[in-house]
Coordinates of C-alpha atoms in Angstrom, one line a residue:
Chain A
X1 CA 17.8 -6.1 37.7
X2 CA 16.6 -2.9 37.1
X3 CA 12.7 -2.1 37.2
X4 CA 12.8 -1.6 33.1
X5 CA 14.1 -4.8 32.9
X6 CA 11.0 -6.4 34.2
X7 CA 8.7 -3.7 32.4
X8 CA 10.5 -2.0 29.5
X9 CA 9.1 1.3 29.1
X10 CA 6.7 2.1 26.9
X11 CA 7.9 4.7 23.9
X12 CA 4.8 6.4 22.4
X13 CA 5.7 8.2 18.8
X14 CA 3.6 10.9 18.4
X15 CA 2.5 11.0 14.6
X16 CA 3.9 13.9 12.7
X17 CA 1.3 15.8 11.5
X18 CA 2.4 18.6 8.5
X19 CA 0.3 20.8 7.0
X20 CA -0.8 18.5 3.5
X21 CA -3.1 20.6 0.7
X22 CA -3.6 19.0 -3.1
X23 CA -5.1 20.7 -5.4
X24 CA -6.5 19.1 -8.2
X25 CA -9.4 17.2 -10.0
X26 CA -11.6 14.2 -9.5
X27 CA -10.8 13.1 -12.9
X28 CA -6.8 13.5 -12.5
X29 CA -5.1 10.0 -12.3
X30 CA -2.2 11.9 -10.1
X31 CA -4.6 13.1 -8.2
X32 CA -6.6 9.9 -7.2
X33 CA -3.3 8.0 -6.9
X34 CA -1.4 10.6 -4.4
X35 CA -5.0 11.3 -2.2
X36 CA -5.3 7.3 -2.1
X37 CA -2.3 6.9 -1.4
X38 CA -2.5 9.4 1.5
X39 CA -5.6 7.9 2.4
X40 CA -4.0 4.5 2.9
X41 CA -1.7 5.6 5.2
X42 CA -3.6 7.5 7.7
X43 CA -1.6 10.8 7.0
X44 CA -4.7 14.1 6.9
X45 CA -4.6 16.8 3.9
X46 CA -7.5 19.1 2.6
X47 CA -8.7 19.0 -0.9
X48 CA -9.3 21.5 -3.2
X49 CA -11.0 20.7 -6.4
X50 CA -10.4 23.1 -9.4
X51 CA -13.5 22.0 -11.0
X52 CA -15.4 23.1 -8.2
X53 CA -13.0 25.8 -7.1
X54 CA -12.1 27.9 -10.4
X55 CA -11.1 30.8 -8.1
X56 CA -8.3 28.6 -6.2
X57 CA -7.0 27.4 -10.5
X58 CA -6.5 31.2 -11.3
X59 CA -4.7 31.8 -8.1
X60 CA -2.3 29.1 -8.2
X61 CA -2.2 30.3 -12.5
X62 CA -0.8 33.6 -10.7
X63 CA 1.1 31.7 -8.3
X64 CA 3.0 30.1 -11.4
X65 CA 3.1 32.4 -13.6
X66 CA 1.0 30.7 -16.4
X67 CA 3.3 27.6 -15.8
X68 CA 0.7 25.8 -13.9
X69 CA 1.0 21.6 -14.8
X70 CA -1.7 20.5 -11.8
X71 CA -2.1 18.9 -9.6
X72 CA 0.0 20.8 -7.3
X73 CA 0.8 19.4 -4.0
X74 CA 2.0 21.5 -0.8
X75 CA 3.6 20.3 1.9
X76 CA 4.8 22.0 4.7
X77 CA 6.0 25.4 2.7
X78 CA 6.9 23.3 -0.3
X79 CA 4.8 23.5 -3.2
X80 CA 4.5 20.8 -5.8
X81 CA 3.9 21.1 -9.4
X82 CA 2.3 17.8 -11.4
X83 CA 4.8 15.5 -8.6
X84 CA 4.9 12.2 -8.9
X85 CA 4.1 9.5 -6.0
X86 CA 7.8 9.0 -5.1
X87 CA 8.3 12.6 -5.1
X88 CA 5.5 13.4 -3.0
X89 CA 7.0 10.4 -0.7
X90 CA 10.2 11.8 -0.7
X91 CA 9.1 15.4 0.1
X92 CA 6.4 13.7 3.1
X93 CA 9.6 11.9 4.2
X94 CA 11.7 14.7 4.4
X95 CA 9.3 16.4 7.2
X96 CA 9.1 13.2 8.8
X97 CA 5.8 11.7 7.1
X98 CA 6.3 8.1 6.3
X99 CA 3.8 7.0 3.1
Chain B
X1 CA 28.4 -2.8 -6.0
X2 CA 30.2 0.8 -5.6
X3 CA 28.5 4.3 -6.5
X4 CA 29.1 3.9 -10.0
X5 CA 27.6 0.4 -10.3
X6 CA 24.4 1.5 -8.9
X7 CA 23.7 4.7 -11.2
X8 CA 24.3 1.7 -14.0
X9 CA 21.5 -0.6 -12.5
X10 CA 19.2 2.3 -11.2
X11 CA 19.3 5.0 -13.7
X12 CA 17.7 3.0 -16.7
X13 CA 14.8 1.7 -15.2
X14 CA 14.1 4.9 -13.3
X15 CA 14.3 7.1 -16.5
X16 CA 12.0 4.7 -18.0
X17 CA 9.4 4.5 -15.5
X18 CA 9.3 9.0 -15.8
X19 CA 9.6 8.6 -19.7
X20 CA 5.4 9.4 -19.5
X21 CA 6.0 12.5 -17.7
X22 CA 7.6 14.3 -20.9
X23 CA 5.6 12.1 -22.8
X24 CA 3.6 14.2 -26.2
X25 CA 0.1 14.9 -24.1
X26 CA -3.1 12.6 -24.8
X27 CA -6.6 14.0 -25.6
X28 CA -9.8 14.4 -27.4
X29 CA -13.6 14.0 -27.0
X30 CA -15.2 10.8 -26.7
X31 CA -16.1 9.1 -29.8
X32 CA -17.7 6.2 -29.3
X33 CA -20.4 5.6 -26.8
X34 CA -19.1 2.0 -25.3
X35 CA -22.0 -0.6 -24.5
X36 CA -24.9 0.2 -21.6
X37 CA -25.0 -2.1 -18.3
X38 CA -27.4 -4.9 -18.7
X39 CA -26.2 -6.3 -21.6
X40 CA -24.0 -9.8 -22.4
X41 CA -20.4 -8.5 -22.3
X42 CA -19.0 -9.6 -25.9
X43 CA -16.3 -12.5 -25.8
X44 CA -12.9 -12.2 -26.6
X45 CA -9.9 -14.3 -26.9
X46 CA -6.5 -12.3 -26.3
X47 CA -2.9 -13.0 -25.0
X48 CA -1.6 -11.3 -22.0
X49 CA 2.1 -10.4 -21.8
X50 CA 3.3 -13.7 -21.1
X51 CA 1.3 -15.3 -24.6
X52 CA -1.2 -16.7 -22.2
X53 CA -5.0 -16.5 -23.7
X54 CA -7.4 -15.1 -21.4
X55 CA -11.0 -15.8 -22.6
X56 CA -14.0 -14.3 -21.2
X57 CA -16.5 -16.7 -21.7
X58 CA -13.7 -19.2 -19.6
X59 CA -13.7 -16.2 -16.9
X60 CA -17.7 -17.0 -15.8
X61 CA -18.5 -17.5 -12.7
X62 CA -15.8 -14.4 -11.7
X63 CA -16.7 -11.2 -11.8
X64 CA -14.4 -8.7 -14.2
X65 CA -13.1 -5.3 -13.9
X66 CA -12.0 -4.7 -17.9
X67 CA -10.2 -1.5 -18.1
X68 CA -9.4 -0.3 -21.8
X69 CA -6.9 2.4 -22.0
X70 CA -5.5 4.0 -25.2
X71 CA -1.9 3.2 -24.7
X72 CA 0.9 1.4 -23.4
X73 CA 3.9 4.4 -21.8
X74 CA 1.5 6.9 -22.6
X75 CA 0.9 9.8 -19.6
X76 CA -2.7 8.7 -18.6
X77 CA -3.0 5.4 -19.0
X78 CA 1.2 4.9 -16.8
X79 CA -1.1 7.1 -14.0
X80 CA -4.3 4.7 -14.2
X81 CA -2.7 1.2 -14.1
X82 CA -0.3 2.3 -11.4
X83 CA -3.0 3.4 -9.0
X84 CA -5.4 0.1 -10.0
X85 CA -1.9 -1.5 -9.3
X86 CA -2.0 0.3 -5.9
X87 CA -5.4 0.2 -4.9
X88 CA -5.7 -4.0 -6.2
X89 CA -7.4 -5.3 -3.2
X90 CA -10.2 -3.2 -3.5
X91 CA -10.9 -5.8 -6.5
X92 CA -9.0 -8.8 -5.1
X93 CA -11.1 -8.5 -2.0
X94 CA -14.0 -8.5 -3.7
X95 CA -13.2 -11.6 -6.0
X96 CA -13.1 -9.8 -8.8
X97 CA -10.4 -10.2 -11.8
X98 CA -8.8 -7.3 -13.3
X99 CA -7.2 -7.0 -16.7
X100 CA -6.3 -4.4 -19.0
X101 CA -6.8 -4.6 -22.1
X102 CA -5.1 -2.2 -25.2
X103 CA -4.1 -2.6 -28.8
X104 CA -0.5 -2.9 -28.0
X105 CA 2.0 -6.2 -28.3
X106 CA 2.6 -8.7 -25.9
X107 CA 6.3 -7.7 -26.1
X108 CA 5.1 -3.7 -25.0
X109 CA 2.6 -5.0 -21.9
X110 CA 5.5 -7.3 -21.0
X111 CA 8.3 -4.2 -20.4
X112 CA 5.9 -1.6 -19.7
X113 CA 4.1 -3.9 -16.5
X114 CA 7.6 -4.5 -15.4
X115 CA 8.6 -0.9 -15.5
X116 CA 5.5 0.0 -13.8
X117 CA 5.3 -2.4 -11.4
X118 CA 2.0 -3.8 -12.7
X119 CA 0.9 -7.2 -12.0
X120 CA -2.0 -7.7 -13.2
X121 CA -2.3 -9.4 -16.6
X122 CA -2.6 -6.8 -19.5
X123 CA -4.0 -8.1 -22.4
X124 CA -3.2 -7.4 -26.7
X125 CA -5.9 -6.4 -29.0
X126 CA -3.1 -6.5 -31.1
X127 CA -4.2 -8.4 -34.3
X128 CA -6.8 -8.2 -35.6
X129 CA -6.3 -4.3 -34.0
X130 CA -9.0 -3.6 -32.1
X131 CA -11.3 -6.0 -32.4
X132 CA -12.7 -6.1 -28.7
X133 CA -12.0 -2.2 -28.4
X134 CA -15.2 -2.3 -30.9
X135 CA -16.8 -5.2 -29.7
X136 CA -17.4 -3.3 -26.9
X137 CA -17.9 0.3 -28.8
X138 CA -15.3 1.9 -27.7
X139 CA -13.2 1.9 -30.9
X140 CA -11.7 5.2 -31.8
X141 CA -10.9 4.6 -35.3
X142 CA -9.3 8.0 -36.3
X143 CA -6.5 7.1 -33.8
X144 CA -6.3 3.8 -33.5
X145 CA -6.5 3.0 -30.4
X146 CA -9.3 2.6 -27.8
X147 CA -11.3 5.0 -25.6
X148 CA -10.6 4.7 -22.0
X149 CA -13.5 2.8 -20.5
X150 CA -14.2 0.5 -17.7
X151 CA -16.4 -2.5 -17.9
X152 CA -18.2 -3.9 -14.7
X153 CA -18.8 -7.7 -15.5
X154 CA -20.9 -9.7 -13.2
X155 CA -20.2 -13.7 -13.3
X156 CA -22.7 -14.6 -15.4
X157 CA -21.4 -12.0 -17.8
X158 CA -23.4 -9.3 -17.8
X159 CA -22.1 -5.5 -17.9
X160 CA -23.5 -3.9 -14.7
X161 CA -21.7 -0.7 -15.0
X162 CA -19.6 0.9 -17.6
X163 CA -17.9 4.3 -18.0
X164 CA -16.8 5.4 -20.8
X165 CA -14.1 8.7 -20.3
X166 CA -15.7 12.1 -21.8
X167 CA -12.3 13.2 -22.4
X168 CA -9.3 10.7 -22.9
X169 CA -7.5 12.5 -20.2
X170 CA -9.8 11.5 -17.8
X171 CA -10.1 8.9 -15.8
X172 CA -13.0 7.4 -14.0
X173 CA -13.2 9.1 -10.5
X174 CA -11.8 6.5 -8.1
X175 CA -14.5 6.3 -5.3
X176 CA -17.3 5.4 -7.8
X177 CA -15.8 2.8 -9.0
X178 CA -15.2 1.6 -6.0
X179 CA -18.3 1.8 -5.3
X180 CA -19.3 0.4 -8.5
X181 CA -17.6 -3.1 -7.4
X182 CA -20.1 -4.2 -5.2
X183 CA -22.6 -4.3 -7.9
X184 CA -20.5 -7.4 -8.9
X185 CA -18.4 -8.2 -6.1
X186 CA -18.3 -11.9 -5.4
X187 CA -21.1 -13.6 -3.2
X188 CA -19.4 -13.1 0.0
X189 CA -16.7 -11.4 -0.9
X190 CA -17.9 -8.0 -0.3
X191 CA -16.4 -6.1 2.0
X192 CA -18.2 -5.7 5.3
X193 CA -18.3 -2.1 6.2
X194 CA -18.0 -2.8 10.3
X195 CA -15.2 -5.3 9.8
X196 CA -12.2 -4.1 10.5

């Protein structure tokens, strides 16, 4: 009998934590759906509101060329135009992320 | 089931769920002003998906979260009832019944809660159209179809807080309605903040 037998060892998973950003508005059903959804299952992001932040719209207007569809979700180097919920699950599951 | 089988059982319903995506865009200034908190929510009589009539005035003593939204497989209203779908015990917890209500067929609410994955019962104000969308004043005649606005009903039938969407893109921010329940929660089914 070994000692693990008696007292199996104890695995600890470290959460995976990946740099989350949504940039959207308070009024956006994708929004409200993807940050509750986040929300629910523990996993951190940082909001930017485009009402509030009309600065942070015309960058990301740049950043897509006047093809901006928002929200836009980025996660860990991947940025995310208008996504849906199972593709920001997909994407979050990819790095390791379960939602 | 090999490869082939399942992009014939997958593909449909998946495509069908996206169809709102690419969807024709919905919007346009509120029209109607919707009815202010304090006052008797109208009646109604409709049937949900399943030909079941749900009537109000048999709902009291149960709070009611009425949601009208413009459209079944539209883009707003697939996001809106998915994340009320999604979010559901923040009303089930409470005691509070949810329905949706728009001037769409049984036969529509029936395929378009299945694709969606929404459980709640969804209601037709199908014939004569609209006829709660304007008992509660939130008719949009020009387009047939309702504004998108949430009722608050208390159990002795009283609207306690209503929102009624500036734009028809936009929905009712999430954390004040949740807020909003407790002005109608349940006796003792309120949430207690320092449970866990």
């Amino acid at each position: 009998m070994t000692i693990w037998e008696v007292m199996p060892p104890r695995v600890t998973r470290r959460p995976v934590e990946v740099p989350v950003a949504i940039y959207g508005n308070r009024w956006c059903g994708i929004t409200q759906l993807i940050r509750r959804a986040l929300d629910r299952a523990g996993v951190p992001y940082q909001y930017v509101d485009l009402d509030e932040h009309p600065s942070a719209h015309a960058k990301l207007e740049a950043l897509a060329r006047g093809r901006l569809r928002t929200p836009v979700v980025y996660i860990d180097g991947e940025w995310l135009m208008e996504p849906s919920l199972a593709e920001v699950r997909a994407v979050l599951a990819r790095h390791g992320v379960p939602l | 089931m090999d490869a082939f089988d399942l992009l014939d059982s997958a593909a449909p319903i998946d495509a069908a769920r996206d169809l709102y995506r690419a969807a024709p865009p919905m919007d346009g200034e509120r029209v109607a002003p919707g009815l202010a908190p304090g006052v008797r929510a109208p009646d109604f009589a409709l049937p949900d998906a399943d030909g079941n009539v749900v009537r109000l005035s048999e709902l009291r003593g149960t709070p009611v979260a009425l949601v009208f939204y413009p459209l079944d497989w539209s883009p707003g209203c697939s996001v809106q009832l998915e994340l009320y779908q999604q979010e559901f015990d923040e009303f089930s917890s409470r005691g509070i019944r949810l329905l949706g209500v728009s001037v769409d067929s049984i036969y529509s609410h029936g395929a378009w809660a299945a694709v969606r994955g929404i459980k709640y019962p969804l209601l037709s104000d199908f014939q004569p159209r609209g006829e709660a969308a304007r008992a509660y004043a939130v008719w949009r005649d020009a387009d047939g179809h309702s504004e998108r606005a949430v009722y608050l009903i208390d159990a002795d039938g009283v609207i306690r807080w209503s929102h009624v969407s500036p734009r028809l893109k936009e929905l009712p921010d999430f954390d004040e309605l949740v807020a909003a329940l407790d002005l109608v929660a349940a006796p003792g089914d309120a949430p207690n903040p320092t449970e866990e």
